[in-house]
Short mmCIF file of C-alpha atoms and ligand atoms in Angstrom, two decimals:
data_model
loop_
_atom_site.label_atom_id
_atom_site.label_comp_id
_atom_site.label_asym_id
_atom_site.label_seq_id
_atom_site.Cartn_x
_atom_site.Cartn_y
_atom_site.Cartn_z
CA UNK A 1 -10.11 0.00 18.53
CA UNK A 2 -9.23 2.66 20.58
CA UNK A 3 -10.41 6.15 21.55
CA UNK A 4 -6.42 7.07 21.25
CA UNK A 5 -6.49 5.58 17.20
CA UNK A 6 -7.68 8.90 15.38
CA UNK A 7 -6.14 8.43 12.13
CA UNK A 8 -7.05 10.65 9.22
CA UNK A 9 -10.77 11.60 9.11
CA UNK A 10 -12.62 13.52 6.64
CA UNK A 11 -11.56 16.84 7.29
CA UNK A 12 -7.76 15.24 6.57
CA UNK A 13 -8.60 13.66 3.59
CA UNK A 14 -9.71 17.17 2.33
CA UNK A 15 -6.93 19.50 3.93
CA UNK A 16 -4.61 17.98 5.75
CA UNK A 17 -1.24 19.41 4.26
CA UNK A 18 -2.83 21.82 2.41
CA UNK A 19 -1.01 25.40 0.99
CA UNK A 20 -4.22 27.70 1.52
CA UNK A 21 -2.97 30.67 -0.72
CA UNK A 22 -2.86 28.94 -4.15
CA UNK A 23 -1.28 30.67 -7.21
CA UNK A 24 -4.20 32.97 -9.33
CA UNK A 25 -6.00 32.50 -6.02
CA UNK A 26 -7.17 28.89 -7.46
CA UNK A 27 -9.24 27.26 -4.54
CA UNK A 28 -7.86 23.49 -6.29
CA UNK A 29 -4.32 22.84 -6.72
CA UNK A 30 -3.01 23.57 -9.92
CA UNK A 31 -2.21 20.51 -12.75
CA UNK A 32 1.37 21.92 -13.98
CA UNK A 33 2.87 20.08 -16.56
CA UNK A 34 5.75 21.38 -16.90
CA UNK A 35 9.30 19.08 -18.00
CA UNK A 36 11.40 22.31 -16.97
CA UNK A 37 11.97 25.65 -15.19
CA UNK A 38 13.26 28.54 -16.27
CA UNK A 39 15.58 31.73 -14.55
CA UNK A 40 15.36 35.29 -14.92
CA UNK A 41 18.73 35.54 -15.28
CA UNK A 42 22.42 35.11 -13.65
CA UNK A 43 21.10 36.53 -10.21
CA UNK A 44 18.03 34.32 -10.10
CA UNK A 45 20.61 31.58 -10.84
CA UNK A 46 23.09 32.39 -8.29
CA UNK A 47 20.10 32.93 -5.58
CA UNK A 48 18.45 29.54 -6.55
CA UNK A 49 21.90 28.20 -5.81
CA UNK A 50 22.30 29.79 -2.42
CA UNK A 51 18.95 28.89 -0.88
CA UNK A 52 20.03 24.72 -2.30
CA UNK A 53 23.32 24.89 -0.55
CA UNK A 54 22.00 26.57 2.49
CA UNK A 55 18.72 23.85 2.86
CA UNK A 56 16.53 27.32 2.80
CA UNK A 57 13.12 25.74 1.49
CA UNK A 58 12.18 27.10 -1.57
CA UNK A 59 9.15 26.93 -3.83
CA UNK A 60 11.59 27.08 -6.35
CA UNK A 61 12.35 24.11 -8.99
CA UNK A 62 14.78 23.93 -11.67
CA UNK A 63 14.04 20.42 -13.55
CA UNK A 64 11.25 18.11 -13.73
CA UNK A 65 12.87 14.64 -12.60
CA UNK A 66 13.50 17.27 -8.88
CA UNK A 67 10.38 18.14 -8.76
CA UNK A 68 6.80 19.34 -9.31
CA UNK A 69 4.43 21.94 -7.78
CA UNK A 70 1.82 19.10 -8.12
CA UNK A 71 3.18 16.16 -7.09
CA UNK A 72 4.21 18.19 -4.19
CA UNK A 73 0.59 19.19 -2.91
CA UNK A 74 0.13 15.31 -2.56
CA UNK A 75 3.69 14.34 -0.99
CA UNK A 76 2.03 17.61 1.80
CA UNK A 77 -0.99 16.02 1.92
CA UNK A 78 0.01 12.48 2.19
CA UNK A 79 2.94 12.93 4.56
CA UNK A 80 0.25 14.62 6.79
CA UNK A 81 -2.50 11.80 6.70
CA UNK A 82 0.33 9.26 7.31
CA UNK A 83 1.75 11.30 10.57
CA UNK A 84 5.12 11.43 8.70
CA UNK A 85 7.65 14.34 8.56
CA UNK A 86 7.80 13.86 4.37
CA UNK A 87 6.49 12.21 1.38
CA UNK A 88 8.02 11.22 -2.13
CA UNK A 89 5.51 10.45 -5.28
CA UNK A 90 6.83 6.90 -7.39
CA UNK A 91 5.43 6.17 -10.86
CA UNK A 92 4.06 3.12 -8.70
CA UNK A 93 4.08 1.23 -5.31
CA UNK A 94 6.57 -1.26 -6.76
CA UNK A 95 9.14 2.10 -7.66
CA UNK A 96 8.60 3.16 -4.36
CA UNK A 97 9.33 -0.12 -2.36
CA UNK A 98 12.50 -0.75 -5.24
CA UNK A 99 13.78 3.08 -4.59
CA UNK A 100 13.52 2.68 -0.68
CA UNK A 101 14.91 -0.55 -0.17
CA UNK A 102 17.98 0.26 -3.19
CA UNK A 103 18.52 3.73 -1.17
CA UNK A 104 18.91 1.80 2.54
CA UNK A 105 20.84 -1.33 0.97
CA UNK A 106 24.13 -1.92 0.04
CA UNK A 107 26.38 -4.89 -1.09
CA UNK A 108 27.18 -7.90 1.92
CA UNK A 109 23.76 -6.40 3.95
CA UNK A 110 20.91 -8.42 4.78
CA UNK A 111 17.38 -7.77 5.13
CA UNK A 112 14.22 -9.97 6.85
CA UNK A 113 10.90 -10.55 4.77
CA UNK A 114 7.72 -11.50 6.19
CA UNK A 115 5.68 -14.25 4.47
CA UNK A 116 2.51 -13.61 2.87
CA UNK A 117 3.95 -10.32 0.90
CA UNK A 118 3.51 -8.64 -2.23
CA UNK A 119 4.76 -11.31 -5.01
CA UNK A 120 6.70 -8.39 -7.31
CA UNK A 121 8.31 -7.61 -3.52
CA UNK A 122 9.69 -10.87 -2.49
CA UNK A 123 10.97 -11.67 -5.91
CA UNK A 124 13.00 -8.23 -6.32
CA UNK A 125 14.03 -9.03 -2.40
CA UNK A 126 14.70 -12.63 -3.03
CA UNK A 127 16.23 -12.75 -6.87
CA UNK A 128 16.91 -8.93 -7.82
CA UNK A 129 18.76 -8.08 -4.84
CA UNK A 130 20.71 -10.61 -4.68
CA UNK A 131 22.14 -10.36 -7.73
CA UNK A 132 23.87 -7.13 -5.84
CA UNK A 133 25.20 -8.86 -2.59
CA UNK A 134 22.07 -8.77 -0.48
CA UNK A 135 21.03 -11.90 1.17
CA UNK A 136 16.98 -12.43 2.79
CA UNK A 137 15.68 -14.22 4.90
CA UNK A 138 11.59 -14.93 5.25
CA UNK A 139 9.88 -15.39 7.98
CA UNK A 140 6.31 -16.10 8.82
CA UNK A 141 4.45 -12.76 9.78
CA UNK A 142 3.85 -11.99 13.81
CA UNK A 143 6.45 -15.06 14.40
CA UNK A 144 8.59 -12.51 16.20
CA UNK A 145 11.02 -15.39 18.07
CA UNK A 146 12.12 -16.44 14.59
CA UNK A 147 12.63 -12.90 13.67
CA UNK A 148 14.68 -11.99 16.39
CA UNK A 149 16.55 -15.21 15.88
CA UNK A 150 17.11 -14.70 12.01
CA UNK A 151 18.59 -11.04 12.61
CA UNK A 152 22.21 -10.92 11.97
CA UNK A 153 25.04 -8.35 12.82
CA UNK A 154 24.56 -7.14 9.37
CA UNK A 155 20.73 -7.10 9.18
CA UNK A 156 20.03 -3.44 7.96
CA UNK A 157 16.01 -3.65 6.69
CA UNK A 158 12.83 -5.46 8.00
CA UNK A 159 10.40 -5.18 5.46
CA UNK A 160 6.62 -6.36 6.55
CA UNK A 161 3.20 -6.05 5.32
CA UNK A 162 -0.24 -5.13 6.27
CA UNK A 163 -2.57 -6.57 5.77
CA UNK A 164 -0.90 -9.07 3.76
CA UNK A 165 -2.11 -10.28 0.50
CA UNK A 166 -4.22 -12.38 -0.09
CA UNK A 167 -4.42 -13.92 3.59
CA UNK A 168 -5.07 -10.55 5.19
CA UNK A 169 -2.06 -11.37 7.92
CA UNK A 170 -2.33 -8.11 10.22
CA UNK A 171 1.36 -7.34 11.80
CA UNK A 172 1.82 -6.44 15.04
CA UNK A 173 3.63 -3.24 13.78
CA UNK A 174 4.32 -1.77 17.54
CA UNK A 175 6.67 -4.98 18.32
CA UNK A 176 8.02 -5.21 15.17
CA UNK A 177 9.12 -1.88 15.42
CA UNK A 178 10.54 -2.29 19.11
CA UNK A 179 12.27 -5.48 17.64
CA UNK A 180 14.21 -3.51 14.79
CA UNK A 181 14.89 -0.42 17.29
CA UNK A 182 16.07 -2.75 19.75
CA UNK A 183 18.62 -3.76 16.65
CA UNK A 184 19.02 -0.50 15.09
CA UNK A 185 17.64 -1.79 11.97
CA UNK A 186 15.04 0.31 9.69
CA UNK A 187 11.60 -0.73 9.26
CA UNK A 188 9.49 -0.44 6.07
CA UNK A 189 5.53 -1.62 6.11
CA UNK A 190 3.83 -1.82 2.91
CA UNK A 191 0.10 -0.35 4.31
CA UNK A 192 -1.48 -0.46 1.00
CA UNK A 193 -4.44 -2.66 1.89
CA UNK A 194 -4.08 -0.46 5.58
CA UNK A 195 -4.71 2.87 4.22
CA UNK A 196 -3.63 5.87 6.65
CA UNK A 197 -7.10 5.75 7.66
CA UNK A 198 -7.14 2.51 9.18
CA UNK A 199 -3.41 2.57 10.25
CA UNK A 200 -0.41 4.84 10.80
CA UNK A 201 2.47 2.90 10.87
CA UNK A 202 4.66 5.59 11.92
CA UNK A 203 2.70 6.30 15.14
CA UNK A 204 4.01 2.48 16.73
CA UNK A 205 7.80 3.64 15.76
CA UNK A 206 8.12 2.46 12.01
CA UNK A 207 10.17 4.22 10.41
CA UNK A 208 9.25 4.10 6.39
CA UNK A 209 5.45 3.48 5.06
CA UNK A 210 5.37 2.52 1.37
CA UNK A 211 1.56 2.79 -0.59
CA UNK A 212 1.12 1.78 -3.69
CA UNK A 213 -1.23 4.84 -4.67
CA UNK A 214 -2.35 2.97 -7.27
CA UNK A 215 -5.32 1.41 -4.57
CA UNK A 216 -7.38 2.64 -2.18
CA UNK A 217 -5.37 6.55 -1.88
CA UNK A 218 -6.33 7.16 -5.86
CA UNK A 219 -9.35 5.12 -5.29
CA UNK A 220 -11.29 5.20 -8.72
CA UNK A 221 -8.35 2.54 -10.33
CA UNK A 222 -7.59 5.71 -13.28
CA UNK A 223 -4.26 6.08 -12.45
CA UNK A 224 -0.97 4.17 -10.78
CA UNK A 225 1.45 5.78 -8.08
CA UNK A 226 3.25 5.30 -5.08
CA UNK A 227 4.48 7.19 -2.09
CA UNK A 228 7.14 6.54 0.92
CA UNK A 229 6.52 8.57 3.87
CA UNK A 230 8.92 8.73 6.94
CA UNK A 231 10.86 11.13 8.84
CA UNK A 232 13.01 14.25 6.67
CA UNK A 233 16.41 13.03 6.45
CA UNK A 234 15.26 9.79 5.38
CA UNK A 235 12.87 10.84 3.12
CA UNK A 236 15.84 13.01 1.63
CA UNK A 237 18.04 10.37 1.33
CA UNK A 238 15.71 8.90 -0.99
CA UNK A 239 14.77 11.85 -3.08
CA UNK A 240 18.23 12.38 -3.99
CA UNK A 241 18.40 8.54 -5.03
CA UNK A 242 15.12 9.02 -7.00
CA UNK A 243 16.66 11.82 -8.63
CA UNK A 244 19.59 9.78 -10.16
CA UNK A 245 17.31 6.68 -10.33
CA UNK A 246 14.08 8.82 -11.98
CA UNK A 247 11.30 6.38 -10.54
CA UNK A 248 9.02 9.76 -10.73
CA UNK A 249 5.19 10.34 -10.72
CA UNK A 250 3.62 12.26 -13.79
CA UNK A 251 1.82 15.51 -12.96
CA UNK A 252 -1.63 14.20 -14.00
CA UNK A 253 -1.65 11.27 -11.85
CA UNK A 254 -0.66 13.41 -9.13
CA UNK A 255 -3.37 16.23 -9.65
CA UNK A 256 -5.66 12.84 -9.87
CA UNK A 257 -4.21 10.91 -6.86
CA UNK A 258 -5.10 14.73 -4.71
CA UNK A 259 -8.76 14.58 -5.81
CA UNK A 260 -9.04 11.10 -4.93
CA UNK A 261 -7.58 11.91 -1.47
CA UNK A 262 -10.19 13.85 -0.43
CA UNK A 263 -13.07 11.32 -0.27
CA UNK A 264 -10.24 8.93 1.54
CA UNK A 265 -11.82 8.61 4.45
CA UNK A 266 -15.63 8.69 2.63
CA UNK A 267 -14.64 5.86 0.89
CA UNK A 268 -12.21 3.72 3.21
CA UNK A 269 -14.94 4.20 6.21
CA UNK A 270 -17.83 2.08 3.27
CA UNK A 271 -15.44 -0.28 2.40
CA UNK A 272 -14.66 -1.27 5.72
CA UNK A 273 -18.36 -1.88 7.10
CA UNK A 274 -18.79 -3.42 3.11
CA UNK A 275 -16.26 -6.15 3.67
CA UNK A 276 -17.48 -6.93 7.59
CA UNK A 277 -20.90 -7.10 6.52
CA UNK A 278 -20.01 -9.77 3.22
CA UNK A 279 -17.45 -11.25 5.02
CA UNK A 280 -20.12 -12.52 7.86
CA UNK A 281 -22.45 -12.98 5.04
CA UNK A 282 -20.05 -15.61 3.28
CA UNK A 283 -18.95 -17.77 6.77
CA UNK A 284 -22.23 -18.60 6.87
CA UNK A 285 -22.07 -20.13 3.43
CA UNK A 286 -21.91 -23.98 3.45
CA UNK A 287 -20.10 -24.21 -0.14
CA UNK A 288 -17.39 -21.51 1.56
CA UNK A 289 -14.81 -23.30 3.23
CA UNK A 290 -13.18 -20.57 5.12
CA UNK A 291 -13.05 -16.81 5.06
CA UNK A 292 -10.21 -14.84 6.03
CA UNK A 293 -10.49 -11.40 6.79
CA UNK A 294 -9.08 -9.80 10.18
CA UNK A 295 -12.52 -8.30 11.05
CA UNK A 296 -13.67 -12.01 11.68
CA UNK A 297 -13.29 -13.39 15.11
CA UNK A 298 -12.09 -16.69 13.12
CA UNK A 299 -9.07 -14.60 12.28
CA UNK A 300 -5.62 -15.66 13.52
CA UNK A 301 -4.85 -11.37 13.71
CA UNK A 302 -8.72 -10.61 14.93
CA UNK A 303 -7.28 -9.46 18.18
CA UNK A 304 -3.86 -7.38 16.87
CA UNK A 305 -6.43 -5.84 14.11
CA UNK A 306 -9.02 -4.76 17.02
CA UNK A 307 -6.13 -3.66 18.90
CA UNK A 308 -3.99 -1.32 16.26
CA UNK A 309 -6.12 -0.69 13.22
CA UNK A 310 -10.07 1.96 12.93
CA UNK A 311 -11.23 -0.56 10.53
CA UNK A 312 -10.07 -4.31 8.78
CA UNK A 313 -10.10 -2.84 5.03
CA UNK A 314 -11.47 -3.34 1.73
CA UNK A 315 -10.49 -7.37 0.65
CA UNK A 316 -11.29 -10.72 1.70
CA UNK A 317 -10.18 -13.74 0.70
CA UNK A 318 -12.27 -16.93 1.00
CA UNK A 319 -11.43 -20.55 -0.25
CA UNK A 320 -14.41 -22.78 -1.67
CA UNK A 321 -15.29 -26.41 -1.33
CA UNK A 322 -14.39 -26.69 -5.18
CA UNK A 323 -11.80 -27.34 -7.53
CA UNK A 324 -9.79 -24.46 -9.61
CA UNK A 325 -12.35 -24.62 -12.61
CA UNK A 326 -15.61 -25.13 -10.37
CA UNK A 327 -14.01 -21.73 -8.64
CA UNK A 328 -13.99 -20.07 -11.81
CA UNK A 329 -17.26 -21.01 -12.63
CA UNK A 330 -18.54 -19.50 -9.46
CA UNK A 331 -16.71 -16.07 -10.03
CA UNK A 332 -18.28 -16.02 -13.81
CA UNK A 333 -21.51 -15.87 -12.03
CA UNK A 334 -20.83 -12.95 -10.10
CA UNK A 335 -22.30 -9.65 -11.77
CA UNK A 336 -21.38 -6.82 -9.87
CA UNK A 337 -17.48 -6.97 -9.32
CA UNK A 338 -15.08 -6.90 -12.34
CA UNK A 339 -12.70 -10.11 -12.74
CA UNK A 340 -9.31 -7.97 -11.95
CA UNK A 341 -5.95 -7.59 -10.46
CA UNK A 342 -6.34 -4.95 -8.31
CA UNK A 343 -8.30 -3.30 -5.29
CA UNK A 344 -9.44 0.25 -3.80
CA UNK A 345 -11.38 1.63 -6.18
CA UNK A 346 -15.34 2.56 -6.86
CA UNK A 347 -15.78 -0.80 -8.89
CA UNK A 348 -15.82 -4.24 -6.66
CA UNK A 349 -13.22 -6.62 -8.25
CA UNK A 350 -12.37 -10.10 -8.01
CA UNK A 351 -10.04 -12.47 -8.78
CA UNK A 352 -8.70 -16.12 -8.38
CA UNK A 353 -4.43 -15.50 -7.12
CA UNK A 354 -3.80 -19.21 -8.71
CA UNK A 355 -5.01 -18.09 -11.93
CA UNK A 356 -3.88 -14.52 -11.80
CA UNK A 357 -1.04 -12.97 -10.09
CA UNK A 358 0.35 -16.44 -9.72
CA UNK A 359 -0.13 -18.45 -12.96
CA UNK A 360 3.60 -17.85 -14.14
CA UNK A 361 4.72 -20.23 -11.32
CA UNK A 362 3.86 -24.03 -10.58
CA UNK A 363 1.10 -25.21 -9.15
CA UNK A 364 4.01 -26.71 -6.48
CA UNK A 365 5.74 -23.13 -6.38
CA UNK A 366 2.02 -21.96 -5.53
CA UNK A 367 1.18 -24.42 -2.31
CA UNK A 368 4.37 -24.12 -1.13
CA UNK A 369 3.69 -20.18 -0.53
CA UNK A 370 -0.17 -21.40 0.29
CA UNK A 371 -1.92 -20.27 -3.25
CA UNK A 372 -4.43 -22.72 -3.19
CA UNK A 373 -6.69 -23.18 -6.30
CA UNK A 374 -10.14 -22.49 -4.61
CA UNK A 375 -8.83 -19.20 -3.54
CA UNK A 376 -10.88 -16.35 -4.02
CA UNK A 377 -9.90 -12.67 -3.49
CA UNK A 378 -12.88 -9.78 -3.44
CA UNK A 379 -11.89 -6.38 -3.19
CA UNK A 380 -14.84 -4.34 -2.23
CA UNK A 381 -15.82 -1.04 -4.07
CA UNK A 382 -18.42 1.71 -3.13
CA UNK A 383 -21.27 -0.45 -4.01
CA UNK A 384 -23.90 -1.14 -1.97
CA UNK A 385 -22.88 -4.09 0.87
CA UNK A 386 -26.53 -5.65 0.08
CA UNK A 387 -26.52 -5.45 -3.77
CA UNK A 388 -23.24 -7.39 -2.86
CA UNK A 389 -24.58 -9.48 -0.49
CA UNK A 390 -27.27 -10.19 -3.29
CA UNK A 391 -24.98 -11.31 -5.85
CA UNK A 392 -22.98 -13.63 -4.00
CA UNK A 393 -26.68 -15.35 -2.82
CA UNK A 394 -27.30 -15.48 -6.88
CA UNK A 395 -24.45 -16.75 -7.96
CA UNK A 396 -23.87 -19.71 -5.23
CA UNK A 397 -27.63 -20.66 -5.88
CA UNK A 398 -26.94 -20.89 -9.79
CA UNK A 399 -23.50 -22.33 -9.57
CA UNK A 400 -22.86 -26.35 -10.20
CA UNK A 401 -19.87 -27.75 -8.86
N1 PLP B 1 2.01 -3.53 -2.64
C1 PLP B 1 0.85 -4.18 -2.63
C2 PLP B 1 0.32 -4.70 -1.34
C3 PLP B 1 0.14 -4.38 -3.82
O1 PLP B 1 -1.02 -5.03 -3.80
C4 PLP B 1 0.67 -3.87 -5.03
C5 PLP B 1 -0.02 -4.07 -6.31
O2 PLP B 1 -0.95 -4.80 -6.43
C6 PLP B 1 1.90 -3.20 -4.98
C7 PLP B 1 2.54 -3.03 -3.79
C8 PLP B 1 2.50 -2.63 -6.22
O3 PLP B 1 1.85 -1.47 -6.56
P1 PLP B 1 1.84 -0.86 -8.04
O4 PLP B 1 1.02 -1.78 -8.88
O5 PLP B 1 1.27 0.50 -7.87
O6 PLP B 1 3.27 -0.85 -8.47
#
């Protein structure tokens, strides 16, 4: 980790973006749930009109699906912590990656996928799109002869992860973004289990960074979003896709996404030491069979991590020297983190990927993409590291295999 890697700190959690001068002189940003705008009259009209055609930026809004006073605070503030020019809000991180990639992609194109990715994102690369003409190929993260090898004269995206889920792969996002220059072909990380905080993908030359808001940048797990931040004219490009398409974010979850922002870095910054602290607590577990987390120096990415990232996130995976059930049983023991989905928020949650966001394919399907049964996937929360610690130690002293 560098001197050079100052990505958002406290101060940008809280202001970074920010429109000082609020309406009624509010020191928050205003929740306005409006569906609609209205005109004075003709002129008002007419001027509206002008200032669209001549790209004059205006606070001015005519319709709901084009925009949002709120939701625009957080596509400032966001765009800001992420280094990026602008911001759009999604409903969720999967509208945002299905907007971006559906704005970028046309019929007879062809796009590269790294392994180890979001399951709803390979399966809408792999099956949805090509339904519409566009072919994938998917190859294993950081391998970057294979990826030079599998671009083809109509290659338009590389789409990558970091870090990936549930292995917690870390991309070497400064070559893969000299690779796809190199090519002229557009980049698009996924930094959801990143956060701006630990990474800024756009700072090593990528040129789109998708979130799903939903995680650590809400951070209390009360709402679901998404953002993609990037440079103007792309970001407009998709906005005016989005406003055909209507993927949009609701008002409250935005006003609730920019109060969650502001303890970003608060929150990110305890996570991190969290997860190093149970992470070396649980390699030196004889019934863990391995731990993967890029903070580790075990890790295959320890180096690229130490390298490009402040801190090696919130989740770590770890396989046990049990069977699917006898993994279960362990997790049953636990008391502290919720048996769940997701990640990023105050609550610690955990889950078993064969039985969760992989039980509607085979238990072949599964080891073929490496979901093995006695995988285990804890997302730290803002709980204490050693109340954590503590009920790990509790539950592998009561559990029977
Ligand atoms: N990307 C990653 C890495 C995720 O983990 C998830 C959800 O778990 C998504 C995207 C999709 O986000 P959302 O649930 O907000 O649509």
């Amino acid at each position: 980790m560098t001197e050079a890697n100052q990505n958002c700190d406290s101060t940008q959690s809280v202001h970074a973006g920010e429109v000082r001068h609020k309406p009624y002189h509010t020191l928050i940003d205003p929740l306005v749930p409006t569906a609609t705008y209205v005109f004075d009259d003709f002129a008002d009209i007419q001027h509206f009109i002008s200032d669209q055609n001549n790209k004059i930026p205006s606070e001015r809004l005519d319709y709901g699906r084009y925009g949002n006073p709120t939701i625009r605070a957080v596509e400032q503030r966001l765009a800001a912590l992420e280094n990026g020019q602008a911001a759009l809000l999604t409903a969720s991180g999967m509208a945002a990656m299905t907007l971006t990639m559906l704005t970028f992609l046309q019929q007879g194109d062809h796009i590269i996928l790294t392994d180890d990715c979001y399951r709803r994102t390979r399966d809408f690369s792999r099956q949805f799109l090509k339904k519409f003409g566009v072919q994938s190929s998917v190859v294993a993260i950081n391998d970057f002869d294979t990826l030079e090898k599998s671009i083809r004269p109509n290659t338009r995206m590389i789409i990558s992860e970091t870090p990936t889920n549930p292995y917690l792969r870390v991309l070497d996002v400064e070559r893969i973004a000299h690779i796809a220059r190199k090519h002229a072909i557009k980049t698009l990380i996924d930094s959801t289990f990143a956060t701006p905080f630990n990474l800024r993908p756009l700072d090593y030359g990528i040129d789109l960074v998708v979130h799903s808001g939903t995680k650590y940048l809400g951070g209390h797990h009360d709402l679901l979003s998404g953002v993609v931040i990037g440079s103007a004219a792309d970001l407009e490009s998709i906005r005016d896709i989005s406003c055909t398409l209507g993927p949009i974010a609701d008002p409250f979850s935005a006003y609730l996404l920019l109060r969650g922002l502001k303890t970003l870095a608060l929150r990110v910054r305890h996570q991190n030491e969290s997860a190093l602290a149970v992470a070396h607590f649980l390699e030196q577990q004889p019934e863990i069979e391995q731990v993967f987390y890029p903070g580790l120096t075990s890790h295959p990415d320890h180096a690229i991590a130490k390298a490009q990232m402040k801190g090696f996130g919130g989740v770590i995976s770890f396989t046990m020297r049990a069977n699917l059930e006898q993994t279960g049983h362990f997790i049953d023991l636990l008391k502290i983190p919720y048996i769940s989905p997701s990640l990023g928020g105050a609550e610690s949650l955990v889950n078993q990927p064969a039985l969760m966001s992989y039980s509607s394919i085979s238990a072949e399907e599964r080891a073929a993409i490496g979901i093995q049964d006695n995988l285990v996937r804890l997302a730290l929360g803002l709980e204490d590291s050693t109340d954590m610690i503590a009920d790990l130690q509790q539950a592998l002293a009561g559990w029977q295999r």
